[in-house]
Coordinates of C-alpha atoms in Angstrom, one line a residue:
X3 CA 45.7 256.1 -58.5
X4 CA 42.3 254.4 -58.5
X5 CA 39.7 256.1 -56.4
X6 CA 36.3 254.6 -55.6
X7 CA 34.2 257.5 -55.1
X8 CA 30.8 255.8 -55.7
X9 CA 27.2 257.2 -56.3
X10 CA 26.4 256.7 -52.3
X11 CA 29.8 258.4 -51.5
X12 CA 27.9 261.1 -54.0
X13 CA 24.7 261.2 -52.0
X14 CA 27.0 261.3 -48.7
X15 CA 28.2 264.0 -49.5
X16 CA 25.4 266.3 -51.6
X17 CA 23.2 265.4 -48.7
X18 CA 25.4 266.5 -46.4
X19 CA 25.5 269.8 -48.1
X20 CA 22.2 270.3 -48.7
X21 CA 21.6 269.7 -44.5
X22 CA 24.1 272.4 -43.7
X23 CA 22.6 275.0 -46.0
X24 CA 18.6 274.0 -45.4
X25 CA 19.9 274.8 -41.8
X26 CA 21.4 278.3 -42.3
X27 CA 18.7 279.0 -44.8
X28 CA 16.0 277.7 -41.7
X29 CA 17.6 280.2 -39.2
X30 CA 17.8 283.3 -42.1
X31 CA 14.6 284.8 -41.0
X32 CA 16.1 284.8 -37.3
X33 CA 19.5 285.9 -37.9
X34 CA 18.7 288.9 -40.9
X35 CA 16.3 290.1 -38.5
X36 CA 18.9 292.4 -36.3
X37 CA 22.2 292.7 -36.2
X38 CA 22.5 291.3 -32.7
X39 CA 20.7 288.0 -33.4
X40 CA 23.6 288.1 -36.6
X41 CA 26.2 288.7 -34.1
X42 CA 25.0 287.1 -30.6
X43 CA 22.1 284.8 -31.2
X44 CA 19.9 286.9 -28.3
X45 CA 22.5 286.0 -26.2
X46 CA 20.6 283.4 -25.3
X47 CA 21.6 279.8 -26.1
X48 CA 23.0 277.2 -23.9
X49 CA 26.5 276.5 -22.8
X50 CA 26.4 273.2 -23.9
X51 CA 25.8 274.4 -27.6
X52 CA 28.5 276.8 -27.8
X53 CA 30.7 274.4 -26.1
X54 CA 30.7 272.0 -28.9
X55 CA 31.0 275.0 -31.3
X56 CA 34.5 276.3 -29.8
X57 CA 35.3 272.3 -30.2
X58 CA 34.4 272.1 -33.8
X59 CA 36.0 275.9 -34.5
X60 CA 39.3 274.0 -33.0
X61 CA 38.6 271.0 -35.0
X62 CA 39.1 272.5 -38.2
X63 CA 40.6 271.0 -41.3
X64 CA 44.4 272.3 -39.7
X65 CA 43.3 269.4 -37.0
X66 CA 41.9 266.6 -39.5
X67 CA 44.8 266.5 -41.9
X68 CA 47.8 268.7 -40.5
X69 CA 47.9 266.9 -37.0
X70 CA 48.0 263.3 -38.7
X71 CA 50.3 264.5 -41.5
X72 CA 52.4 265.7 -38.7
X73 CA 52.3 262.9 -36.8
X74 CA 53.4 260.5 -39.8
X75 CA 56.1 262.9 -40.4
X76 CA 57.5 263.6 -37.2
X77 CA 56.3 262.2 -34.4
X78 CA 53.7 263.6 -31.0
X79 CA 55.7 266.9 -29.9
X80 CA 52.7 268.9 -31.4
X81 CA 50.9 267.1 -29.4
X82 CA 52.2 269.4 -26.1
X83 CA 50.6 271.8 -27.5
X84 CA 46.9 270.3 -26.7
X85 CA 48.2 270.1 -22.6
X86 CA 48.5 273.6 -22.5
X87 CA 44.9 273.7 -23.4
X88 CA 43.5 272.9 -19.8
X89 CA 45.4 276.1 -18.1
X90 CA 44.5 278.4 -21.0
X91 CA 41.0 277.3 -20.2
X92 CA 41.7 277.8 -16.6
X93 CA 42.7 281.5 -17.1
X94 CA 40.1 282.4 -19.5
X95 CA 37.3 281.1 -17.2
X96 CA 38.3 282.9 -14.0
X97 CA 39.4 286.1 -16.2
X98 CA 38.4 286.8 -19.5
X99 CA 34.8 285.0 -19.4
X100 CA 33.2 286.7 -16.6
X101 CA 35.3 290.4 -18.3
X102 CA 32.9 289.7 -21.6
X103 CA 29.5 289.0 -20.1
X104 CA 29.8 292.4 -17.9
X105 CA 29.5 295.0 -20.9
X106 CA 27.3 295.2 -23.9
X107 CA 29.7 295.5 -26.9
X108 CA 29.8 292.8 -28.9
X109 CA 33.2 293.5 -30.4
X110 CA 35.8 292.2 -27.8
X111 CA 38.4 294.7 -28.4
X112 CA 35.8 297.9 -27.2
X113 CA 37.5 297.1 -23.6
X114 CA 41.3 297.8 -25.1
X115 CA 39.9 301.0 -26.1
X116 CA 38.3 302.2 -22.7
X117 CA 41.5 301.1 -21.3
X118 CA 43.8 302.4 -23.3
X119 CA 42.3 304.7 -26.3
X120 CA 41.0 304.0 -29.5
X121 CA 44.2 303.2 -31.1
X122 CA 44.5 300.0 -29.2
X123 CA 40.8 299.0 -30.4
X124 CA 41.8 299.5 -33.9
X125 CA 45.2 298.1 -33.7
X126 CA 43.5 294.7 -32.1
X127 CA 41.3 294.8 -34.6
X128 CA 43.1 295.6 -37.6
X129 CA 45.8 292.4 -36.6
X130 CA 42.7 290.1 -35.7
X131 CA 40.8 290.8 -39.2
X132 CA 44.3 289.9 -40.6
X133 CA 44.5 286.9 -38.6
X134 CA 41.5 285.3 -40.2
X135 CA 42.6 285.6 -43.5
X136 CA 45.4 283.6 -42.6
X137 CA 43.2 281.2 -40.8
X138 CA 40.8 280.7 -43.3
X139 CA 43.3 280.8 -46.6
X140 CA 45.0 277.8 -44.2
X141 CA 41.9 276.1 -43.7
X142 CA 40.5 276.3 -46.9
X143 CA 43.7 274.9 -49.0
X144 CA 43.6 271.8 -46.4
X145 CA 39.7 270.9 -47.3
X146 CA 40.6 271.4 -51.1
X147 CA 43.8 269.1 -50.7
X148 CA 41.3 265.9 -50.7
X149 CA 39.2 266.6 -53.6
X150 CA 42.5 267.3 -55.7
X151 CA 43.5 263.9 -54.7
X152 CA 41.0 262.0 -55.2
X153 CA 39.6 263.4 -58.3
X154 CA 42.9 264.8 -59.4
X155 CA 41.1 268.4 -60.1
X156 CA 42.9 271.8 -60.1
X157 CA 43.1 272.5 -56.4
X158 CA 42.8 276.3 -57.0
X159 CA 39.4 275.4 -59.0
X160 CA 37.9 273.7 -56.1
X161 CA 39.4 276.3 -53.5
X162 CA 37.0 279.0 -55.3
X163 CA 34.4 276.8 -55.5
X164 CA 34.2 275.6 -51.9
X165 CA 35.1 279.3 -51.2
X166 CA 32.0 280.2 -52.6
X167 CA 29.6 277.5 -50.8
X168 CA 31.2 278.3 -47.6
X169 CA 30.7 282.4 -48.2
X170 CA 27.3 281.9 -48.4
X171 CA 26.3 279.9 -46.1
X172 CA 28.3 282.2 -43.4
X173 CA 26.3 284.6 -45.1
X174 CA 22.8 283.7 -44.6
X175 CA 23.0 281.8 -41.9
X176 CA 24.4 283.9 -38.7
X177 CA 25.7 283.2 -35.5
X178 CA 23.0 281.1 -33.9
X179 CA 23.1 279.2 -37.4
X180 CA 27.3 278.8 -37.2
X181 CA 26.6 277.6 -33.8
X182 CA 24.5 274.9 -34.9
X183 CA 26.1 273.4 -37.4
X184 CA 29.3 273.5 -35.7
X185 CA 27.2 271.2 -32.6
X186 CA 26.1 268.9 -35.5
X187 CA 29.4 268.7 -37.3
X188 CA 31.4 268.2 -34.1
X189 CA 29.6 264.6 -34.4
X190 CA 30.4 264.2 -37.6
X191 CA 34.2 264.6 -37.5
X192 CA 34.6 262.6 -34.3
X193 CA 32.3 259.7 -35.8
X194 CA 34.4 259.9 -39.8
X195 CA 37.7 260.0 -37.4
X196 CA 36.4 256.6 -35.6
X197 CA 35.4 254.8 -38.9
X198 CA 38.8 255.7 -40.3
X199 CA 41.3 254.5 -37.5
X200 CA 39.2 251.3 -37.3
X201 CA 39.8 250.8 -40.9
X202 CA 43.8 251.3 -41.3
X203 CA 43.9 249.0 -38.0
X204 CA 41.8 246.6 -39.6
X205 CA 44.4 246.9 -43.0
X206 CA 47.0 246.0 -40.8
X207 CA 48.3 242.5 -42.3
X208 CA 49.3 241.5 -38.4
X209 CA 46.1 243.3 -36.9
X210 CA 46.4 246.2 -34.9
X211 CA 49.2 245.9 -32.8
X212 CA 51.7 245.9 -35.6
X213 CA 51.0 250.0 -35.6
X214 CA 52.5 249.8 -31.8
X215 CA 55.3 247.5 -33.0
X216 CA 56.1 249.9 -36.4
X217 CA 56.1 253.1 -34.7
X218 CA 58.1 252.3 -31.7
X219 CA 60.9 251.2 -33.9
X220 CA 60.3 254.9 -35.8
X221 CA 60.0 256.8 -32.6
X222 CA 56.6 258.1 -33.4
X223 CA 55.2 258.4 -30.1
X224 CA 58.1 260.5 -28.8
X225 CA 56.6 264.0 -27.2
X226 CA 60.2 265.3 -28.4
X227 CA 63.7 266.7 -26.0
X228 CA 63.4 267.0 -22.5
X229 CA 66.2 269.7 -22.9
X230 CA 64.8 273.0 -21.2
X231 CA 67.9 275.2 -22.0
X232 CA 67.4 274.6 -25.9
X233 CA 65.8 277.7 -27.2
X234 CA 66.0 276.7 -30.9
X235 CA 64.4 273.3 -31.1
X236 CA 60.7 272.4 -30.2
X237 CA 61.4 271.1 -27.5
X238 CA 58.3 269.5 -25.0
X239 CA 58.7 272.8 -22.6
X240 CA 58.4 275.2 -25.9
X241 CA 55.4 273.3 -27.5
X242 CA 54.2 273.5 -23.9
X243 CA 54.6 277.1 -23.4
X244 CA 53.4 277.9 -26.9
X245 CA 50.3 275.8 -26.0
X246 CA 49.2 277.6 -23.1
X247 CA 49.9 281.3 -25.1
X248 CA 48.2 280.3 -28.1
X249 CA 45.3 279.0 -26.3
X250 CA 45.2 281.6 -24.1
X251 CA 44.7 283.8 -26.9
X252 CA 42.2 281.3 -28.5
X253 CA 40.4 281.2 -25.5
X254 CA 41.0 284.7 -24.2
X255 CA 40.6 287.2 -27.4
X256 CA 39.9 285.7 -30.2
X257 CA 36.8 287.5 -31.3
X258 CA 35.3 284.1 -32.4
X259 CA 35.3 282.1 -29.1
X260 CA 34.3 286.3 -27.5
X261 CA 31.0 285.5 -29.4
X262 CA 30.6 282.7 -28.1
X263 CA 30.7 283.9 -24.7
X264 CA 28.6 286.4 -25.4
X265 CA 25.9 284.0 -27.1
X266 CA 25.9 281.9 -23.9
X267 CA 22.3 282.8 -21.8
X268 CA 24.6 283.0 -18.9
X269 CA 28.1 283.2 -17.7
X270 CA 27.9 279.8 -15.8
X271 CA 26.5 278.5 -19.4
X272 CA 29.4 280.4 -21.2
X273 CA 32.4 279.0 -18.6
X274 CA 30.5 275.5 -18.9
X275 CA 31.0 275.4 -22.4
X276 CA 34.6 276.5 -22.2
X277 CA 35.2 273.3 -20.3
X278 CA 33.0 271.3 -22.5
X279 CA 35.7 272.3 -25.5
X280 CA 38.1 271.4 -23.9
X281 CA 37.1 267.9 -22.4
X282 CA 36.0 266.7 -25.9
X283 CA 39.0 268.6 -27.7
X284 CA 42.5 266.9 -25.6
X285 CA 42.0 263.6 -26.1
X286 CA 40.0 263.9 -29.9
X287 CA 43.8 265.9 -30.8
X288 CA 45.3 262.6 -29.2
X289 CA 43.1 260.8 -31.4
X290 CA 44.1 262.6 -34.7
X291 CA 47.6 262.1 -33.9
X292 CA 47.2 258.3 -33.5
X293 CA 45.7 258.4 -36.8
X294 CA 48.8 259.5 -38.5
X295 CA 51.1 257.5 -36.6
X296 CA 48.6 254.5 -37.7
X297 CA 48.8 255.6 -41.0
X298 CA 52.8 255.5 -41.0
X299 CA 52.7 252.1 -40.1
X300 CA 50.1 251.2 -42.6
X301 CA 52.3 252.6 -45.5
X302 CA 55.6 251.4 -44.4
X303 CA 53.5 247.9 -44.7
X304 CA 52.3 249.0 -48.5
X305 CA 55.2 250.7 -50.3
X306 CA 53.6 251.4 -53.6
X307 CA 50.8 253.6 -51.7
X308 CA 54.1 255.3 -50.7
X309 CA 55.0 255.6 -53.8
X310 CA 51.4 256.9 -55.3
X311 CA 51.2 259.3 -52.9
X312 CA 54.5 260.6 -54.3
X313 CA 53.6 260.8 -57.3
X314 CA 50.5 263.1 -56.6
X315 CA 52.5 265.7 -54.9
X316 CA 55.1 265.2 -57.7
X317 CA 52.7 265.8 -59.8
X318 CA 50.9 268.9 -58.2
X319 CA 54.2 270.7 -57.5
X320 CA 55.6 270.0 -61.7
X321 CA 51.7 271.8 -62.5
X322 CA 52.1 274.6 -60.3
X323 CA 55.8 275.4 -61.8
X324 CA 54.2 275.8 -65.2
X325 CA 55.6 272.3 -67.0
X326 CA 53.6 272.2 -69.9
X327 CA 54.7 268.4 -70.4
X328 CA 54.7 266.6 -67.2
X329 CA 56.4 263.2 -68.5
X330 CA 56.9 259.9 -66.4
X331 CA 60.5 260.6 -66.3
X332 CA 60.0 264.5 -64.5
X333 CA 57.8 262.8 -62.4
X334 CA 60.2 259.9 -60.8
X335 CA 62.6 263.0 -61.0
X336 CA 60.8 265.4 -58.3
X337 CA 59.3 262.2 -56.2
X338 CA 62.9 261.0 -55.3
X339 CA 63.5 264.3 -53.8
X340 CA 60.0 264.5 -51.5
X341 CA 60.5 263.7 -48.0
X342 CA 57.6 262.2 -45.3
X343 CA 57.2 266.3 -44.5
X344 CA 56.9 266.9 -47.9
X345 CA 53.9 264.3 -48.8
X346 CA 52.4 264.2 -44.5
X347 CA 49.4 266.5 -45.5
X348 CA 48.2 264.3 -49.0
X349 CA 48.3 260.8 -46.8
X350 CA 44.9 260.8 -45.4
X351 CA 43.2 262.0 -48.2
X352 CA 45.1 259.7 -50.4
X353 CA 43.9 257.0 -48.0
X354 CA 40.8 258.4 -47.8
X355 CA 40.3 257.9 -51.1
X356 CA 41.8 254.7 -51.7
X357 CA 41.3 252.5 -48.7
X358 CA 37.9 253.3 -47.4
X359 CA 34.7 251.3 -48.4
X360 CA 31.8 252.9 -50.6
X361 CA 30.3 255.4 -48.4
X362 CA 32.6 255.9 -45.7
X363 CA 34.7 257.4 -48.2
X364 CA 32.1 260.1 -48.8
X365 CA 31.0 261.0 -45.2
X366 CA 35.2 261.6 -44.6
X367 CA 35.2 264.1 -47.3
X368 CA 32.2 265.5 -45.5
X369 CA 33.8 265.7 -42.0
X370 CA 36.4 267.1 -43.4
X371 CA 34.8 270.0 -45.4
X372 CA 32.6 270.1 -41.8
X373 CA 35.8 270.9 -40.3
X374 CA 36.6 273.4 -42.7
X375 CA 33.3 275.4 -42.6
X376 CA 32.8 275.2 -39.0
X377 CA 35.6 277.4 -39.1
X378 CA 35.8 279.6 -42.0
X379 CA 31.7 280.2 -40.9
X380 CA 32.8 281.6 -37.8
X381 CA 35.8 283.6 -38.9
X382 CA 33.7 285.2 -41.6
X383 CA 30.8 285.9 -38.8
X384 CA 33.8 287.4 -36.3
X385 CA 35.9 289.4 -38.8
X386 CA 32.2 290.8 -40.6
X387 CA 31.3 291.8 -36.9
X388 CA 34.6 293.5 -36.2
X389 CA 33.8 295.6 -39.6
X390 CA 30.9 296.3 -38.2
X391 CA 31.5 297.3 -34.5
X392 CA 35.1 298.6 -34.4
X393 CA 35.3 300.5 -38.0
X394 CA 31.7 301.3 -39.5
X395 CA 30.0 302.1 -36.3
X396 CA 32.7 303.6 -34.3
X397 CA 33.6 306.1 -37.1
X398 CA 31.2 306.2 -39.9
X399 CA 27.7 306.4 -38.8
X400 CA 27.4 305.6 -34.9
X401 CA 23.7 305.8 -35.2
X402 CA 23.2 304.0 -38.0
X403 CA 19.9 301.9 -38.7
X404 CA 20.2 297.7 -37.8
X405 CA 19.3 297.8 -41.6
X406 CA 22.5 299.6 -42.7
X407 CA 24.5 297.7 -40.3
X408 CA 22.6 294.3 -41.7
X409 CA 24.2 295.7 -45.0
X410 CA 27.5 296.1 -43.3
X411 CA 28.1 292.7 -42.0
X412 CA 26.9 291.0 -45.2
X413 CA 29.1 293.3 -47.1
X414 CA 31.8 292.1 -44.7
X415 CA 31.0 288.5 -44.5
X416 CA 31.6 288.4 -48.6
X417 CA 34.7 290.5 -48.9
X418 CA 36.3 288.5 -46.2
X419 CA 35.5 285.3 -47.5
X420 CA 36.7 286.2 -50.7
X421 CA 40.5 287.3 -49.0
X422 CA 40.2 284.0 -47.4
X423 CA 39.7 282.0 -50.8
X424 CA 43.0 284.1 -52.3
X425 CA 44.8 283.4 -49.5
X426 CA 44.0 279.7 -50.3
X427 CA 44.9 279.9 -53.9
X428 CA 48.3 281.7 -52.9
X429 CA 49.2 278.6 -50.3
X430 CA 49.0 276.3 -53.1
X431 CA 52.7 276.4 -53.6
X432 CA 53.1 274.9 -50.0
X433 CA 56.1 272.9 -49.3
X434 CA 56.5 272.8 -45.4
X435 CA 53.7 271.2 -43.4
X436 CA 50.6 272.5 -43.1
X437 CA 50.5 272.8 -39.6
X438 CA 54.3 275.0 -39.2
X439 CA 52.8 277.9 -41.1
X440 CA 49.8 278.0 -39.3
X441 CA 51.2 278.0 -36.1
X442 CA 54.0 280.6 -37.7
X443 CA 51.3 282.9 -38.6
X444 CA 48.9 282.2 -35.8
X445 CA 52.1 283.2 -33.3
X446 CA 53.0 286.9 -35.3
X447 CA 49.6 287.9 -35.7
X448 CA 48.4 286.8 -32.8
X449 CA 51.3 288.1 -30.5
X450 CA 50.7 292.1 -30.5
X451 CA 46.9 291.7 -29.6
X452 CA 47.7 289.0 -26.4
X453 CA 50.5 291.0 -24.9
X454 CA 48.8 294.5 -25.3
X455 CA 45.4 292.5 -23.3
X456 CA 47.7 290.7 -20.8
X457 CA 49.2 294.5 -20.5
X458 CA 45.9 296.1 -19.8
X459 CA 45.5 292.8 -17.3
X460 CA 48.2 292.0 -15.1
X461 CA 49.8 295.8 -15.3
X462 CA 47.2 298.2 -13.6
X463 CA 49.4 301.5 -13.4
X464 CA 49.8 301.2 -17.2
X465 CA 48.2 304.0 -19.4
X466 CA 48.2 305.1 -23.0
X467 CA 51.9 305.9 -23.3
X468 CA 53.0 302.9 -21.9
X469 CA 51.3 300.5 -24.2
X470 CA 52.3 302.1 -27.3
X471 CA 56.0 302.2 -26.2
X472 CA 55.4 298.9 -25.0
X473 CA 53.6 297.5 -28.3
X474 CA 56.0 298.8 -30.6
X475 CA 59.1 297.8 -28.9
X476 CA 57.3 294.5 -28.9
X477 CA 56.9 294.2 -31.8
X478 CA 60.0 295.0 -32.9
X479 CA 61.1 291.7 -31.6
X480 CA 58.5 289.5 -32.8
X481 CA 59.4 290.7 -36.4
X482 CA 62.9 290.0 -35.4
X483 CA 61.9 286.6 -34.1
X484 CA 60.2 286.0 -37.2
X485 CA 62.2 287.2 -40.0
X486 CA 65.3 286.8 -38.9
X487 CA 66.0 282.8 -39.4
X488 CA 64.3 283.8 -42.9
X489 CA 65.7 284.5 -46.3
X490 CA 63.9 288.0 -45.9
X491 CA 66.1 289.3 -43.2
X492 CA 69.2 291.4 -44.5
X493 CA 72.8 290.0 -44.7
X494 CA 74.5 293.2 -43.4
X495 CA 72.3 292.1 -39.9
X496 CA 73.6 288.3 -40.3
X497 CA 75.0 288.7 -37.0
X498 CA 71.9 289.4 -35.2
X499 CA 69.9 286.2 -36.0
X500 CA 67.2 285.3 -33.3
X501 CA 68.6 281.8 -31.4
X502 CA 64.7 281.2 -30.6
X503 CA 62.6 278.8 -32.1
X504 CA 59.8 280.1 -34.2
X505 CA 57.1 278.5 -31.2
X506 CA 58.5 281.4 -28.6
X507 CA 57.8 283.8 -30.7
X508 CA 54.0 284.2 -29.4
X509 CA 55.8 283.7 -26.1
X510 CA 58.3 286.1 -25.8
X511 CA 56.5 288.8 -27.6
X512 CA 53.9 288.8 -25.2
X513 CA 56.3 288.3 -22.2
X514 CA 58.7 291.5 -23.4
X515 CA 55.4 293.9 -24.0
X516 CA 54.4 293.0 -20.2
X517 CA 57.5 293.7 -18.6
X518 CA 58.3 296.8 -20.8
X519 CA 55.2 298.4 -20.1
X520 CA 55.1 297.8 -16.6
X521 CA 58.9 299.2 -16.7
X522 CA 57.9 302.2 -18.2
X523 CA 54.8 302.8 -15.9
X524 CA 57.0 302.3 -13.1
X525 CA 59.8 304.8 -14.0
X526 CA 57.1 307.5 -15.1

């Protein structure tokens, strides 16, 4: 494939770079000087500012390629998942916000403990710190995924190197410096995702209503069944559902989005940049999806990019299987296999690369790898925090000195960002899209820590007992839901497959640890 990556597309980009780290290096004095200006800024800065923060955390690199690979896969039923935002929003406001900005912990999971022990603190914790491993091994593959197209460099080579970068600029940077570079590279994704839609519409060879004519005859704008009684399928009810759980654990406690709160000056400023988040993030999702749905259309209309792209992931997959002579003929051989699923998450970068004029091509790259360190930043902030607050202060030394606990979070910040980076280098063998395993292991990690805080929430008569019986009958069906459609799951229990779709796992996990708790508490 022939790239154009040009000396400005160069300067695009190393400038780019250099701005993000002269800013986390201008807010180092700042941030190193306690750990609560490395944790919550003062608690001080506007709503406005963290608002576009919780936008940029949501428009990761998962958004930028996995939504339009999706979309020219499949079609706009993950798109259901975005409506549920509004409601999740709804909840957290009203609830969760004004919970945060009474007390003075920074770690959000200090309330599960006062309500129901430490164990719940530490469990909450333990799955959360897990959780952004996940989150940032996902996120980090998907930034690599364009330089290894364009260039054609070892994807695990640039995973460690951008792992590195992004490590220390979480590092010296800080909350209040995460904060503002996620305002500034909110801009910068939502202007490279303009410039990029206007130029596959303007590739069209009928202009740009060929796209509308080319994916109604492929169904790409369906939102997916109507059927409500199909438990197995993703249908619009089940991406809606698993919206508004997901979400609601995004928006109600996720440590990240907590800090955010808790950054705010006020809790008017904190609820006004919930809403803020969510009014830029709904219709910039629809706006992602578009741009894959544009992008089928512009291949079906140029088959040998098609074909190119093929021949990349071909390519990539013959490398990472150990061929030590990838020929021509091995090559054809693996791309007549690929599916749209298997090649959906290397079509914009391929594009990206090919299609877009000197310059632009650069400043995608960089919205992209914004994306990607707006949010492994703040994961590496959050789960360094959590190390802090929830282990090393709770049961090593709960007097210890801001200095020690300066040590602790930096400590943290690089040990987590190097989990992150393996995690990366293991989802290199990738097959499905991008966006199913995150959601997959978004929903099981994720699942526990919702339904134990909904517990604590909506069942007041629940105490200590309840919630563990409750928790580990829960999730006892979660890791039913999960494993047992996989090949992990034993053939002598064959017969008692889970009929649910992998979506309703979040769901019903944190549904069944509600009612069984409040069950128990009622018979006790």
């Amino acid at each position: 494939m022939s790239t154009h990556f040009t000396t400005l597309d160069w300067c695009v980009l190393v400038g780019y770079f250099v701005a993000v780290i002269g800013l986390g290096l201008y807010f180092w004095r700042r941030s190193s000087s306690s750990s609560e200006e490395f944790t919550a800024g003062g608690r001080s800065l506007p709503g406005w500012l963290c608002g576009l923060s919780i936008f940029a955390t949501y428009l990761s690199s998962i958004s930028y390629l996995a939504l339009p690979g999706k979309a020219f896969a499949d079609n706009w039923n993950p798109f259901m998942f975005s409506l549920g935002l509004p409601l999740a929003a709804l909840v957290a406001v009203l609830y969760f916000v004004p919970m945060y900005r009474l007390g003075k912990d920074v770690s959000a999971y200090a309330l599960l403990e006062r309500r129901f022990g430490v164990w719940a603190r530490i469990y909450a914790s333990s799955f959360y710190l897990l959780y952004q491993i996940a989150r940032i091994g996902v996120v980090m593959y998907l930034m690599a995924l364009p330089m290894a197209v364009i260039f054609g460099w070892d994807i695990r080579i640039i995973i460690v190197v951008t792992g590195v970068a992004v490590t220390v600029y979480a590092f010296v940077g800080g909350i209040v410096a995460v904060i503002w570079a996620d305002a500034i590279q909110a801009i910068v994704l939502m202007t490279g995702a303009g410039v990029a839609l206007f130029v596959i519409l303007q590739g069209m060879p009928h202009g740009a209503s060929q796209v509308l004519e080319i994916a109604e005859q492929g169904d790409k704008f369906s939102l997916g069944s109507y059927e409500w009684r199909n438990v197995s399928k993703p249908t619009v009810w089940i991406l809606l559902a698993f919206g508004f759980f997901e979400n609601l654990k995004n928006f109600g406690i996720d440590q990240s989005y907590i800090q955010r709160y808790i950054a705010s000056k006020s809790e008017s400023q904190a609820r006004r940049g919930v809403w803020l988040s969510v009014i830029l993030y709904v219709p910039v999702s629809a706006l992602f999806f578009f741009i894959g749905t544009s992008l089928y259309a512009f291949y079906q209309t140029h088959p040998g990019d098609v074909a190119e792209v093929r021949e990349i992931v071909a390519r990539q997959r013959l490398m990472q299987a150990g061929e030590g002579s990838i020929t021509p003929e091995k090559i054809a051989s693996v791309s007549a296999t690929l599916t749209d699923t298997d090649i959906g998450d290397r079509v914009f970068p391929h594009f990206i690369a090919k299609h877009l004029p000197p310059g632009v091509t650069g400043l995608l790259v960089a919205a992209i790898f914004a994306a990607a360190m707006s949010t492994v930043s703040t994961s590496l902030n959050s789960s360094a925090t959590l190390l802090m607050s929830d282990f090393y202060q709770r049961f090593v030394s709960p007097q210890a000195e801001d200095k020690r606990l300066m040590q602790v979070l930096y400590l943290g910040t690089v040990v987590w960002g190097i989990l992150g980076t393996a995690m990366a280098i293991w989802l290199v063998r990738l097959t499905d899209s991008a966006l199913d395993v995150w959601w997959s292991l978004s929903s099981v990690l994720g699942s526990g820590l919702l339904g134990l805080f909904l517990l604590g929430m909506l069942c007041r008569t629940a105490r200590n007992r309840e919630a563990i019986i409750a928790v580990s009958l829960g999730s006892i069906v979660i890791g039913w839901m999960a494993l047992s459609p996989t090949s992990l799951w034993p053939e002598s229990l064959a017969g008692i497959v889970s009929p649910f779709h992998n979506n309703l796992v979040i769901v019903v996990g944190c549904i069944v640890i509600v009612m069984i708790g409040d069950l128990v508490a009622k018979r006790v």
